CSV table of N, CA and C in Angstrom, one decimal:
chain,number,residue,atom,x,y,z
A,888,MET,N,20.6,1.7,-2.2
A,888,MET,CA,21.0,1.9,-3.7
A,888,MET,C,22.3,2.5,-4.1
A,889,ARG,N,22.8,3.7,-3.3
A,889,ARG,CA,24.0,4.2,-3.6
A,889,ARG,C,25.1,3.7,-3.1
A,890,GLN,N,25.1,2.7,-2.0
A,890,GLN,CA,25.9,2.0,-2.4
A,890,GLN,C,26.2,0.7,-2.9
A,891,LEU,N,25.4,0.4,-3.5
A,891,LEU,CA,25.1,-0.8,-5.1
A,891,LEU,C,25.8,0.6,-6.4
A,892,ALA,N,25.6,1.9,-6.4
A,892,ALA,CA,25.9,2.4,-7.3
A,892,ALA,C,27.6,2.4,-6.9
A,893,VAL,N,28.0,2.6,-5.9
A,893,VAL,CA,29.5,2.7,-5.8
A,893,VAL,C,30.3,1.3,-5.8
A,894,GLY,N,29.4,0.7,-5.9
A,894,GLY,CA,30.4,-1.2,-5.9
A,894,GLY,C,30.1,-1.1,-7.4
A,895,PHE,N,29.0,-1.0,-8.2
A,895,PHE,CA,29.2,-0.9,-9.2
A,895,PHE,C,30.7,-1.1,-10.2
A,896,VAL,N,31.3,-0.3,-9.8
A,896,VAL,CA,32.7,-0.2,-10.9
A,896,VAL,C,33.2,-1.3,-10.5
A,897,ASP,N,33.2,-1.6,-8.9
A,897,ASP,CA,34.7,-3.1,-9.2
A,897,ASP,C,33.8,-4.6,-9.3
A,898,GLU,N,32.2,-4.1,-9.0
A,898,GLU,CA,31.6,-6.2,-9.6
A,898,GLU,C,30.1,-5.4,-9.9
A,899,PRO,N,30.1,-5.1,-11.0
A,899,PRO,CA,28.8,-5.0,-11.9
A,899,PRO,C,28.0,-5.6,-12.1
A,900,ARG,N,28.4,-6.8,-11.7
A,900,ARG,CA,27.5,-7.9,-12.4
A,900,ARG,C,26.9,-8.2,-10.7
A,901,ARG,N,27.2,-8.0,-9.9
A,901,ARG,CA,26.7,-8.5,-8.0
A,901,ARG,C,26.0,-7.0,-7.9
A,902,ALA,N,26.6,-5.9,-8.0
A,902,ALA,CA,25.6,-4.7,-8.2
A,902,ALA,C,24.3,-4.6,-8.1
A,903,VAL,N,24.4,-5.3,-9.6
A,903,VAL,CA,22.7,-5.3,-10.4
A,903,VAL,C,21.8,-6.6,-9.6
A,904,GLU,N,22.7,-7.6,-9.0
A,904,GLU,CA,21.5,-8.7,-8.9
A,904,GLU,C,21.6,-8.1,-7.6
A,905,GLN,N,22.3,-7.5,-7.0
A,905,GLN,CA,22.1,-7.2,-5.2
A,905,GLN,C,20.6,-5.9,-5.2
A,906,ALA,N,20.5,-5.1,-6.3
A,906,ALA,CA,19.6,-4.3,-6.5
A,906,ALA,C,18.7,-4.6,-6.9
A,907,ASP,N,18.4,-6.0,-8.1
A,907,ASP,CA,17.6,-6.7,-8.0
A,907,ASP,C,16.6,-7.3,-6.4
A,908,HIS,N,17.4,-7.8,-5.3
A,908,HIS,CA,17.1,-8.1,-4.6
A,908,HIS,C,16.4,-7.0,-3.9
A,909,VAL,N,17.4,-5.7,-3.6
A,909,VAL,CA,16.6,-4.9,-3.1
A,909,VAL,C,15.4,-4.6,-3.1
A,910,LEU,N,15.1,-4.3,-4.8
A,910,LEU,CA,14.0,-3.6,-5.2
A,910,LEU,C,12.9,-4.7,-5.1
A,911,GLU,N,13.0,-5.8,-4.8
A,911,GLU,CA,11.9,-7.3,-5.0
A,911,GLU,C,11.3,-7.0,-3.3
A,912,GLU,N,12.7,-7.0,-2.4
A,912,GLU,CA,12.1,-6.6,-1.0
A,912,GLU,C,10.9,-5.2,-0.6
A,913,ILE,N,11.5,-4.1,-1.3
A,913,ILE,CA,10.6,-3.1,-1.3
A,913,ILE,C,9.3,-3.0,-1.9
A,914,ALA,N,9.7,-3.7,-3.1
A,914,ALA,CA,8.0,-3.9,-3.1
A,914,ALA,C,7.3,-5.2,-2.5
A,915,GLY,N,7.7,-6.1,-2.0
A,915,GLY,CA,7.7,-6.8,-0.5
A,915,GLY,C,6.1,-6.4,-0.4
A,916,ARG,N,7.2,-5.1,0.9
A,916,ARG,CA,7.2,-4.4,1.8
A,916,ARG,C,6.1,-3.1,1.7
A,917,PHE,N,6.7,-3.5,0.7
A,917,PHE,CA,5.4,-2.0,0.1
A,917,PHE,C,4.0,-2.9,-0.1
A,918,GLU,N,3.4,-4.3,-0.6
A,918,GLU,CA,2.7,-4.6,-1.3
A,918,GLU,C,1.7,-5.3,0.7
A,919,GLU,N,3.1,-5.2,1.6
A,919,GLU,CA,2.4,-6.0,2.3
A,919,GLU,C,1.6,-4.3,3.2
A,920,ALA,N,2.2,-3.4,3.4
A,920,ALA,CA,1.4,-2.2,3.7
A,920,ALA,C,-0.1,-1.7,3.0
A,921,VAL,N,-0.2,-1.8,1.7
A,921,VAL,CA,-1.3,-1.7,1.1
A,921,VAL,C,-2.3,-2.7,1.5
A,922,ASP,N,-1.7,-4.0,1.5
A,922,ASP,CA,-2.7,-4.8,1.9
A,922,ASP,C,-3.4,-4.7,3.7
A,923,ARG,N,-2.4,-4.2,4.5
A,923,ARG,CA,-2.9,-3.7,5.8
A,923,ARG,C,-3.7,-2.8,5.7
A,924,ARG,N,-3.6,-1.9,4.9
A,924,ARG,CA,-4.4,-0.3,4.5
A,924,ARG,C,-5.4,-1.1,4.0
A,925,ARG,N,-5.9,-1.6,3.0
A,925,ARG,CA,-7.2,-2.3,2.6
A,925,ARG,C,-7.6,-3.0,3.6
A,926,ARG,N,-7.5,-3.7,4.2
A,926,ARG,CA,-8.0,-4.3,5.5
A,926,ARG,C,-8.5,-3.9,6.1
A,927,THR,N,-7.8,-3.0,7.0
A,927,THR,CA,-8.2,-1.3,7.6
A,927,THR,C,-9.6,-0.6,6.9
A,928,LEU,N,-9.5,-0.2,5.8
A,928,LEU,CA,-10.7,0.2,5.2
A,928,LEU,C,-11.9,-0.5,5.1
A,929,ARG,N,-11.6,-2.4,4.6
A,929,ARG,CA,-12.6,-3.4,4.3
A,929,ARG,C,-13.6,-3.0,5.7
A,930,ARG,N,-12.5,-3.7,6.7
A,930,ARG,CA,-13.2,-2.9,8.2
A,930,ARG,C,-14.0,-2.4,8.8
A,931,SER,N,-13.3,-0.7,8.1
A,931,SER,CA,-14.5,0.5,8.6
A,931,SER,C,-15.7,0.6,7.9
A,932,TRP,N,-16.1,0.0,7.1
A,932,TRP,CA,-17.4,-0.2,5.9
A,932,TRP,C,-17.8,-1.4,6.7
A,933,GLU,N,-17.2,-2.8,6.8
A,933,GLU,CA,-18.2,-3.8,7.0
A,933,GLU,C,-18.5,-3.7,8.2
A,934,ALA,N,-18.4,-3.0,9.6
A,934,ALA,CA,-18.6,-2.7,10.8
A,934,ALA,C,-20.0,-2.1,10.3
A,935,SER,N,-19.8,-1.3,9.5
A,935,SER,CA,-21.2,-0.3,9.3
A,935,SER,C,-22.5,-1.2,9.1
A,936,GLU,N,-22.1,-2.1,8.5
A,936,GLU,CA,-23.6,-3.3,8.2
A,936,GLU,C,-24.3,-3.9,9.5
A,937,ASP,N,-23.5,-3.5,11.1
A,937,ASP,CA,-23.9,-4.0,12.2
A,937,ASP,C,-25.1,-3.0,12.7
A,938,ARG,N,-25.3,-1.5,12.1
A,938,ARG,CA,-25.5,-0.8,12.0
A,938,ARG,C,-27.2,-0.7,11.4
A,939,GLY,N,-27.3,-1.9,11.1
A,939,GLY,CA,-28.5,-1.4,9.6
A,939,GLY,C,-28.9,-0.9,8.5
A,940,PRO,N,-29.0,-1.1,7.4
A,940,PRO,CA,-29.0,-0.4,6.1
A,940,PRO,C,-29.6,0.4,5.8
A,941,GLY,N,-29.0,1.2,5.2
A,941,GLY,CA,-30.3,2.8,5.0
A,941,GLY,C,-29.6,3.7,6.2
A,942,SER,N,-29.5,3.5,7.5
A,942,SER,CA,-28.9,4.6,8.5
A,942,SER,C,-28.0,5.2,8.4
A,943,ASP,N,-28.7,7.0,8.7
A,943,ASP,CA,-26.9,7.8,8.4
A,943,ASP,C,-26.1,7.5,9.0
A,944,THR,N,-25.9,7.0,9.9
A,944,THR,CA,-24.7,6.5,10.4
A,944,THR,C,-23.9,5.5,9.3
A,945,ASP,N,-24.8,4.8,8.8
A,945,ASP,CA,-23.9,3.1,7.5
A,945,ASP,C,-23.9,4.1,6.3
A,946,THR,N,-24.5,5.3,6.3
A,946,THR,CA,-24.3,6.2,4.8
A,946,THR,C,-23.0,6.6,5.1
A,947,GLU,N,-23.2,7.8,6.0
A,947,GLU,CA,-21.5,8.9,6.6
A,947,GLU,C,-20.6,7.4,6.6
A,948,GLN,N,-20.5,6.5,6.9
A,948,GLN,CA,-19.4,5.8,7.1
A,948,GLN,C,-19.1,4.8,5.9
A,949,LEU,N,-20.0,4.9,4.7
A,949,LEU,CA,-19.5,4.3,3.7
A,949,LEU,C,-18.9,6.0,2.8
A,950,ARG,N,-19.8,6.4,2.9
A,950,ARG,CA,-18.9,7.7,2.3
A,950,ARG,C,-17.5,7.9,2.6
A,951,LEU,N,-17.3,8.0,4.2
A,951,LEU,CA,-16.3,8.4,4.7
A,951,LEU,C,-15.1,7.0,3.8
A,952,ALA,N,-15.5,5.8,4.5
A,952,ALA,CA,-14.5,5.0,3.1
A,952,ALA,C,-14.1,4.8,1.7
A,953,LEU,N,-15.6,5.4,1.2
A,953,LEU,CA,-15.2,5.8,0.1
A,953,LEU,C,-13.8,6.6,-0.6
A,954,ARG,N,-14.0,7.8,0.1
A,954,ARG,CA,-13.3,8.9,0.6
A,954,ARG,C,-11.9,8.2,0.5
A,955,ASP,N,-11.6,7.6,1.6
A,955,ASP,CA,-10.2,7.0,1.9
A,955,ASP,C,-9.7,5.8,0.6
A,956,TYR,N,-10.7,5.0,0.3
A,956,TYR,CA,-10.0,4.5,-0.9
A,956,TYR,C,-10.0,4.8,-2.3
A,957,ARG,N,-10.4,6.0,-2.3
A,957,ARG,CA,-9.9,7.1,-3.6
A,957,ARG,C,-8.8,7.7,-3.1
A,958,GLU,N,-8.3,8.2,-2.0
A,958,GLU,CA,-7.4,8.9,-1.7
A,958,GLU,C,-6.1,7.7,-1.9
A,959,LEU,N,-6.5,6.6,-1.4
A,959,LEU,CA,-5.3,5.7,-1.1
A,959,LEU,C,-4.9,5.3,-2.9
A,960,ALA,N,-6.4,5.1,-3.7
A,960,ALA,CA,-5.7,5.2,-5.0
A,960,ALA,C,-4.6,6.2,-5.7
A,961,ASP,N,-5.1,6.9,-5.7
A,961,ASP,CA,-4.4,8.5,-5.7
A,961,ASP,C,-3.7,8.6,-5.7
A,962,ARG,N,-3.3,8.2,-4.1
A,962,ARG,CA,-1.4,8.3,-3.8
A,962,ARG,C,-0.6,7.2,-4.5
A,963,LEU,N,-1.4,5.6,-4.8
A,963,LEU,CA,-0.8,4.6,-5.3
A,963,LEU,C,-0.5,5.1,-6.9
A,964,LEU,N,-1.3,6.0,-7.3
A,964,LEU,CA,-1.2,6.5,-8.7
A,964,LEU,C,-0.3,7.2,-9.1
A,965,HIS,N,-0.1,7.8,-8.3
A,965,HIS,CA,0.8,8.9,-8.3
A,965,HIS,C,2.2,8.6,-8.0
A,966,LEU,N,2.4,8.0,-7.9
A,966,LEU,CA,4.4,7.5,-6.9
A,966,LEU,C,5.0,8.0,-7.5
């Protein structure tokens, strides 16, 4: 993005078009990273279903999953 700002002087439209493209790429990578994290979180609590309902391990795993979801949501909201 810094290079684009420098190039703005000579080619303002091109710099802005490139900035749009860079932001689109960053947003795509960000979305992929969040999706990977969600899949990991989902696997953590879905796997607990194999231990049987109401087990201590099941409840603890769900508590940890909820904590991890909350932490991820907080980080996303405070970017």
